[in-house]
């Protein structure tokens, strides 16, 4: 008797990993031993990258070295800039990013080198380059010239600088830094799994990252941050929340985007941190409407029996939509920003996979017909 398939691989453990612990029952997240709350409060994104790539926090010199190497390696080959300019301006930014990272491999001298040292170099380089691609694309599609990264800035500041061409605004770059820290890593999520499956065949890091980007793009995963914002925009006013909830969720068959999670059956700890960031940013920007809509909709869900029974709470994408919108990012750039963070987790997992590799190849129960006889094509 064949084993019953677990739809969506729910509850299946596929690896041992040192990178992060996701405790869904208690709503806890830990990177390499450090609670996410402490990292969000204190860490620079580069410090988290060092932590996930090396299993320990950097000292001052190591941190400065990594910051400056990422900033230097973030520069794109000139052929890549020409290529970005040739993409259709209406292209989905995640489709653009998937294609651009795939193309980057062809300009990377390390691309086919599978040594630990080469994979570490590529992790650093791709992390910097993805940031530059995202910022460059947003300018190119708006008819502006892309701006090269500055060597004196950290990654969040560089992103804001390369988007705007101006001295990076402290509020925006700090918000981006917290967002990147929170999104850098998250256990065996779908895109990380896809990255590991890809490289477990002996394929290269760029291929693993491209698999991650393609998987992150979907609305059930990283695409949910943009979908959540579209939903808030559709609601349009805090006074419309109750009617929208009744029509679309109670009487309709839609889902609240940014709510629910395969692992978290308690509040996602990242959502709690982002809720307070979103609130503070909304208050300081003088535009609290979007935060109020999100808050009121979350309250409607929290009071509803359907959501209570299924343990559905806001996830990381819910309030991050408000944070990113309040600092004036275009909604379709939200998911690329998620990729800018998660590239660190993908590459950490790829390095971990290579350290103890075996082909990942699950089984399937065949439920199709048997014993059919061939008929020539003109008799069908
Ligand atoms: C994240 C998500 C894909 C998890 O999926 P999953 O673990 O496969 O859970 P399921 O889709 O089986 O959902 C379980 C139940 O909760 C319901 N549910 C899940 N998320 C819901 C949501 N956001 N709104 C309304 N109902 C939801 C499902 O309809 C299902 O109900 P049922 O038992 O009556 O069939 C799912 O919660 C979702 O689609 N959320 C919205 C998208 C999102 O925010 N994604 C980002 C995740 S970080």
Coordinates of C-alpha atoms and ligand atoms in Angstrom, one line a residue:
X1 CA 0.0 0.0 0.0
X2 CA 1.6 3.3 -1.1
X3 CA 2.1 6.1 1.4
X4 CA -0.6 8.8 1.2
X5 CA 0.8 12.0 -0.3
X6 CA 1.0 15.0 1.9
X7 CA -0.6 17.8 -0.1
X8 CA 1.7 20.8 -0.1
X9 CA 4.3 18.7 1.8
X10 CA 2.7 20.0 5.0
X11 CA 4.6 18.8 8.1
X12 CA 7.4 17.1 6.1
X13 CA 10.9 17.7 7.4
X14 CA 13.3 17.9 4.5
X15 CA 16.7 19.0 6.0
X16 CA 18.6 19.8 9.1
X17 CA 19.5 23.5 9.2
X18 CA 21.4 25.9 11.4
X19 CA 20.1 29.1 9.8
X20 CA 16.8 29.8 11.5
X21 CA 14.1 28.4 13.8
X22 CA 10.5 29.1 13.0
X23 CA 8.3 28.2 16.0
X24 CA 4.8 28.4 14.5
X25 CA 2.9 27.5 17.7
X26 CA 4.5 30.2 19.8
X27 CA 5.1 32.8 17.1
X28 CA 8.9 32.9 17.5
X29 CA 11.6 33.4 15.0
X30 CA 15.4 32.9 15.7
X31 CA 18.3 33.4 13.3
X32 CA 21.4 31.4 14.3
X33 CA 20.4 31.7 18.0
X34 CA 19.3 35.3 18.0
X35 CA 15.6 36.3 18.5
X36 CA 14.3 38.3 15.6
X37 CA 13.2 41.1 17.9
X38 CA 16.8 41.7 19.0
X39 CA 18.1 41.7 15.5
X40 CA 15.3 44.1 14.2
X41 CA 16.1 46.5 17.1
X42 CA 19.9 46.5 16.7
X43 CA 21.3 44.9 13.5
X44 CA 22.4 46.4 10.2
X45 CA 21.3 44.1 7.3
X46 CA 25.0 43.4 6.6
X47 CA 25.4 42.1 10.2
X48 CA 22.5 39.7 9.6
X49 CA 24.1 38.6 6.3
X50 CA 27.4 37.9 8.0
X51 CA 25.5 36.0 10.8
X52 CA 23.6 33.8 8.3
X53 CA 26.7 33.2 6.1
X54 CA 29.1 32.5 9.0
X55 CA 27.0 31.4 12.0
X56 CA 28.2 34.2 14.2
X57 CA 28.0 38.0 14.5
X58 CA 30.9 39.9 12.9
X59 CA 33.4 42.1 14.9
X60 CA 33.7 45.8 13.9
X61 CA 36.4 45.2 11.2
X62 CA 34.6 42.2 9.7
X63 CA 31.3 44.2 9.5
X64 CA 33.0 47.1 7.8
X65 CA 34.8 44.8 5.4
X66 CA 31.5 43.0 4.4
X67 CA 29.6 46.3 4.1
X68 CA 32.3 47.8 1.8
X69 CA 32.7 44.6 -0.2
X70 CA 28.9 44.4 -0.8
X71 CA 28.8 48.1 -1.8
X72 CA 31.8 47.5 -4.2
X73 CA 30.4 44.3 -5.7
X74 CA 27.0 45.9 -6.1
X75 CA 28.2 47.6 -9.3
X76 CA 26.7 46.0 -12.4
X77 CA 28.7 44.9 -15.5
X78 CA 28.0 47.6 -18.2
X79 CA 26.5 44.9 -20.4
X80 CA 23.8 44.4 -17.7
X81 CA 22.8 48.0 -17.7
X82 CA 22.4 47.9 -21.5
X83 CA 20.4 44.7 -21.1
X84 CA 18.1 46.2 -18.5
X85 CA 17.5 49.1 -20.9
X86 CA 16.4 46.7 -23.5
X87 CA 13.6 45.1 -21.4
X88 CA 10.0 46.2 -22.0
X89 CA 9.3 49.1 -19.5
X90 CA 6.0 47.5 -18.6
X91 CA 7.6 44.2 -17.5
X92 CA 6.7 42.9 -14.1
X93 CA 9.7 43.8 -11.8
X94 CA 9.9 40.2 -10.6
X95 CA 10.1 38.9 -14.1
X96 CA 12.8 41.5 -14.8
X97 CA 14.7 40.5 -11.7
X98 CA 14.5 36.7 -12.5
X99 CA 15.8 37.3 -16.0
X100 CA 18.5 39.8 -14.9
X101 CA 19.9 37.5 -12.2
X102 CA 20.0 34.6 -14.7
X103 CA 21.9 36.9 -17.1
X104 CA 24.3 38.0 -14.4
X105 CA 25.7 34.4 -14.2
X106 CA 27.1 34.8 -17.7
X107 CA 29.2 37.8 -16.6
X108 CA 30.4 36.2 -13.3
X109 CA 33.9 34.7 -13.4
X110 CA 32.9 32.5 -10.5
X111 CA 29.6 31.3 -11.9
X112 CA 30.6 27.6 -12.6
X113 CA 33.0 27.4 -9.7
X114 CA 31.3 25.3 -6.9
X115 CA 34.0 25.8 -4.3
X116 CA 33.0 27.1 -0.8
X117 CA 35.1 30.2 -1.4
X118 CA 33.5 30.9 -4.8
X119 CA 30.0 30.4 -3.4
X120 CA 30.7 32.8 -0.5
X121 CA 32.0 35.4 -3.1
X122 CA 28.9 34.9 -5.2
X123 CA 26.6 35.3 -2.2
X124 CA 28.1 38.7 -1.4
X125 CA 28.1 39.8 -5.0
X126 CA 24.6 38.7 -5.9
X127 CA 23.3 40.4 -2.7
X128 CA 24.8 43.7 -3.8
X129 CA 23.8 43.3 -7.5
X130 CA 20.2 42.5 -6.8
X131 CA 19.9 45.8 -4.9
X132 CA 21.4 47.7 -7.8
X133 CA 19.2 45.9 -10.4
X134 CA 16.0 46.8 -8.4
X135 CA 16.9 50.5 -8.1
X136 CA 18.2 50.7 -11.7
X137 CA 15.1 49.1 -13.1
X138 CA 12.8 51.5 -11.3
X139 CA 14.7 54.4 -12.8
X140 CA 15.0 53.0 -16.3
X141 CA 11.3 52.2 -16.6
X142 CA 10.6 55.9 -15.5
X143 CA 12.9 57.1 -18.3
X144 CA 15.8 58.0 -15.9
X145 CA 19.5 57.0 -16.1
X146 CA 20.4 54.4 -13.5
X147 CA 22.8 55.4 -10.7
X148 CA 25.9 53.4 -9.7
X149 CA 26.2 52.3 -6.0
X150 CA 28.3 54.3 -3.6
X151 CA 31.1 52.6 -1.8
X152 CA 30.6 54.5 1.5
X153 CA 26.9 53.6 2.0
X154 CA 25.3 50.5 3.6
X155 CA 22.9 48.5 1.4
X156 CA 19.7 50.1 2.6
X157 CA 21.1 53.6 2.1
X158 CA 22.5 52.6 -1.2
X159 CA 19.1 51.4 -2.4
X160 CA 17.4 54.7 -1.4
X161 CA 20.3 56.6 -3.0
X162 CA 20.2 54.7 -6.3
X163 CA 16.4 55.1 -6.5
X164 CA 16.3 58.8 -5.8
X165 CA 19.8 60.0 -6.8
X166 CA 19.8 62.1 -3.6
X167 CA 21.5 61.8 -0.2
X168 CA 19.6 58.9 1.3
X169 CA 16.8 59.9 3.7
X170 CA 17.4 58.5 7.1
X171 CA 13.8 57.5 7.9
X172 CA 13.4 55.6 4.6
X173 CA 16.8 53.8 4.8
X174 CA 16.2 52.8 8.4
X175 CA 12.8 51.4 7.5
X176 CA 14.3 49.5 4.6
X177 CA 17.1 48.1 6.9
X178 CA 14.5 46.8 9.5
X179 CA 12.5 45.3 6.6
X180 CA 15.5 43.6 5.1
X181 CA 16.6 42.2 8.5
X182 CA 13.1 40.8 9.2
X183 CA 12.8 39.2 5.7
X184 CA 16.4 37.8 5.3
X185 CA 15.7 34.2 6.3
X186 CA 12.7 32.0 7.2
X187 CA 13.3 28.3 7.6
X188 CA 12.2 26.0 4.8
X189 CA 9.9 28.4 3.0
X190 CA 8.9 27.6 -0.6
X191 CA 11.5 29.7 -2.3
X192 CA 14.3 28.5 -0.1
X193 CA 13.2 24.9 -0.7
X194 CA 13.2 25.6 -4.5
X195 CA 16.8 27.0 -4.2
X196 CA 18.0 24.0 -2.3
X197 CA 16.3 21.6 -4.8
X198 CA 18.0 23.3 -7.7
X199 CA 21.5 23.3 -6.3
X200 CA 21.2 19.7 -4.9
X201 CA 21.5 18.5 -8.5
X202 CA 25.0 20.0 -8.5
X203 CA 23.7 23.1 -10.3
X204 CA 25.2 26.6 -9.6
X205 CA 24.3 29.3 -7.1
X206 CA 22.8 31.7 -9.7
X207 CA 20.5 28.9 -10.8
X208 CA 19.4 28.4 -7.2
X209 CA 18.8 32.1 -6.7
X210 CA 16.8 32.3 -9.9
X211 CA 14.6 29.4 -8.7
X212 CA 14.1 31.3 -5.5
X213 CA 13.1 34.5 -7.3
X214 CA 10.6 32.6 -9.5
X215 CA 9.1 30.9 -6.5
X216 CA 8.9 34.0 -4.4
X217 CA 7.0 35.8 -7.1
X218 CA 3.7 34.0 -6.4
X219 CA 0.9 35.7 -4.4
X220 CA 0.9 32.8 -1.8
X221 CA 4.5 33.7 -1.0
X222 CA 6.4 37.0 -1.6
X223 CA 3.8 38.4 -4.0
X224 CA 1.4 38.8 -1.0
X225 CA 2.9 42.1 0.1
X226 CA 1.9 43.8 -3.2
X227 CA -1.5 42.0 -3.1
X228 CA -2.1 43.2 0.4
X229 CA -1.5 46.8 -0.7
X230 CA -3.8 46.5 -3.7
X231 CA -6.4 45.2 -1.3
X232 CA -5.9 48.2 1.1
X233 CA -6.1 50.6 -1.9
X234 CA -9.3 48.9 -3.1
X235 CA -10.8 49.4 0.4
X236 CA -9.8 53.0 0.1
X237 CA -11.0 54.3 3.5
X238 CA -11.2 53.0 7.1
X239 CA -15.0 53.5 6.9
X240 CA -15.3 51.0 4.1
X241 CA -13.5 48.1 5.9
X242 CA -16.6 46.4 7.4
X243 CA -18.6 46.5 4.2
X244 CA -15.6 45.2 2.2
X245 CA -15.0 42.4 4.7
X246 CA -18.7 41.3 4.6
X247 CA -18.9 41.4 0.8
X248 CA -15.6 39.9 -0.2
X249 CA -14.7 37.6 2.7
X250 CA -17.9 36.6 4.5
X251 CA -20.1 36.5 1.4
X252 CA -17.4 36.2 -1.3
X253 CA -14.6 33.7 -1.7
X254 CA -11.6 36.0 -1.5
X255 CA -8.7 35.7 1.0
X256 CA -7.3 38.5 3.0
X257 CA -3.9 38.9 1.5
X258 CA -1.2 39.1 4.2
X259 CA -3.1 36.9 6.6
X260 CA -2.6 33.2 7.2
X261 CA 0.6 31.1 7.2
X262 CA 1.5 27.4 6.8
X263 CA 3.7 27.4 9.9
X264 CA 2.5 30.3 12.2
X265 CA -0.6 29.4 14.1
X266 CA 0.0 32.4 16.3
X267 CA 1.0 36.0 15.4
X268 CA 4.0 36.1 13.1
X269 CA 6.6 37.9 15.3
X270 CA 7.7 39.9 12.2
X271 CA 4.1 41.2 11.8
X272 CA 4.2 42.5 15.4
X273 CA 7.4 44.5 14.7
X274 CA 6.2 45.8 11.4
X275 CA 2.9 46.8 12.8
X276 CA 4.6 49.2 15.2
X277 CA 7.0 50.5 12.5
X278 CA 4.0 51.0 10.2
X279 CA 2.2 52.9 12.9
X280 CA 5.2 55.1 13.7
X281 CA 5.8 55.9 10.0
X282 CA 2.1 56.6 9.4
X283 CA 2.1 59.1 12.3
X284 CA 5.3 60.8 11.3
X285 CA 4.3 61.1 7.6
X286 CA 0.9 62.6 8.6
X287 CA -0.9 60.0 6.5
X288 CA -2.5 57.4 8.8
X289 CA -5.2 56.2 6.4
X290 CA -3.5 53.1 5.1
X291 CA -2.4 52.0 8.5
X292 CA -5.9 52.5 9.9
X293 CA -7.4 50.4 7.1
X294 CA -5.0 47.6 7.8
X295 CA -5.5 47.8 11.5
X296 CA -9.3 47.8 11.2
X297 CA -9.3 44.8 8.8
X298 CA -7.0 42.8 11.0
X299 CA -9.3 43.5 13.9
X300 CA -12.4 42.4 11.9
X301 CA -10.5 39.1 11.1
X302 CA -9.4 38.6 14.7
X303 CA -12.9 38.9 15.9
X304 CA -14.3 36.5 13.3
X305 CA -15.0 32.8 14.1
X306 CA -13.7 31.6 10.8
X307 CA -10.3 33.2 11.3
X308 CA -10.2 32.2 15.0
X309 CA -10.9 28.5 14.3
X310 CA -8.3 28.4 11.5
X311 CA -5.7 30.3 13.6
X312 CA -5.3 32.9 10.8
X313 CA -3.2 36.0 11.9
X314 CA -1.4 38.8 9.9
X315 CA 1.9 37.5 8.5
X316 CA 5.0 39.5 7.6
X317 CA 3.5 40.8 4.3
X318 CA 0.5 42.5 5.9
X319 CA 2.1 45.5 7.6
X320 CA 5.2 45.5 5.5
X321 CA 2.9 46.7 2.7
X322 CA 2.0 49.8 4.8
X323 CA 5.7 50.4 5.7
X324 CA 6.9 50.2 2.0
X325 CA 3.9 52.3 0.7
X326 CA 4.5 55.0 3.3
X327 CA 8.1 55.4 2.2
X328 CA 6.8 55.9 -1.3
X329 CA 7.9 52.7 -3.0
X330 CA 5.9 51.6 -6.0
X331 CA 3.6 48.7 -5.1
X332 CA 5.1 46.4 -7.8
X333 CA 8.6 46.9 -6.2
X334 CA 7.5 45.4 -2.9
X335 CA 8.2 41.8 -3.9
X336 CA 11.6 42.6 -5.5
X337 CA 12.5 44.2 -2.1
X338 CA 11.6 40.9 -0.5
X339 CA 14.0 39.2 -2.9
X340 CA 16.7 41.8 -1.9
X341 CA 16.4 40.5 1.6
X342 CA 15.8 36.8 1.0
X343 CA 18.8 36.4 -1.3
X344 CA 20.8 36.2 1.9
X345 CA 18.8 33.3 3.3
X346 CA 18.7 31.6 -0.1
X347 CA 22.5 31.8 -0.4
X348 CA 23.0 30.7 3.2
X349 CA 20.9 27.6 2.5
X350 CA 22.6 26.9 -0.8
X351 CA 26.0 27.0 1.0
X352 CA 24.5 24.7 3.7
X353 CA 23.1 22.3 1.1
X354 CA 26.5 22.0 -0.7
X355 CA 28.2 21.3 2.7
X356 CA 26.2 18.1 3.1
X357 CA 24.6 17.5 -0.3
X358 CA 22.4 14.8 -1.6
X359 CA 20.0 15.0 -4.6
X360 CA 16.5 16.1 -3.4
X361 CA 14.1 13.8 -5.3
X362 CA 10.8 12.9 -3.6
X363 CA 8.4 10.3 -4.8
X364 CA 4.8 10.4 -6.2
X365 CA 1.9 7.9 -6.2
X366 CA 0.9 7.1 -9.7
X367 CA -2.9 7.4 -10.0
X368 CA -3.3 7.3 -13.7
X369 CA -4.7 4.5 -15.9
X370 CA -2.9 1.2 -16.6
X371 CA -2.8 -1.3 -19.5
X372 CA -3.9 0.9 -22.3
X373 CA -3.1 -0.2 -25.9
X374 CA -1.5 1.9 -28.5
X375 CA -3.7 3.1 -31.3
X376 CA -2.1 4.7 -34.4
X377 CA -2.7 8.4 -34.7
X378 CA -5.2 8.2 -37.7
X379 CA -7.4 5.8 -35.6
X380 CA -7.8 8.1 -32.6
Ligands
LIG1 C1 -0.2 31.6 3.3 C2 -1.2 30.6 2.8 C3 -0.9 30.3 1.3 C4 -1.0 29.3 3.6 O1 -1.6 28.3 3.0 P1 -1.9 26.8 3.6 O2 -1.0 26.5 4.7 O3 -1.9 25.9 2.4 O4 -3.4 26.9 4.2 P2 -4.7 26.7 3.4 O5 -4.7 27.4 2.1 O6 -5.0 25.2 3.3 O7 -5.7 27.4 4.4 C5 -6.3 26.8 5.5 C6 -7.7 27.3 5.7 O8 -7.6 28.7 6.1 C7 -8.3 29.5 5.1 N1 -7.4 30.7 4.8 C8 -6.1 30.6 4.7 N2 -5.6 31.9 4.5 C9 -6.7 32.7 4.4 C10 -6.9 34.1 4.2 N3 -5.8 34.9 4.0 N4 -8.1 34.6 4.2 C11 -9.2 33.8 4.4 N5 -9.1 32.5 4.6 C12 -7.9 31.9 4.6 C13 -8.4 28.6 3.9 O9 -9.5 29.0 3.1 C14 -8.6 27.2 4.5 O10 -9.9 27.1 5.0 P3 -10.6 25.6 4.9 O11 -9.9 24.8 6.0 O12 -12.0 25.9 5.3 O13 -10.4 25.1 3.5 C15 -2.6 31.1 3.0 O14 -2.9 31.4 4.4 C16 -2.9 32.3 2.1 O15 -3.3 32.2 1.0 N6 -2.7 33.6 2.7 C17 -2.9 34.8 1.9 C18 -1.6 35.0 1.1 C19 -0.5 35.4 1.9 O16 -0.6 36.3 2.8 N7 0.7 34.8 1.7 C20 1.9 35.1 2.3 C21 2.4 34.1 3.3 S1 3.8 34.6 4.2

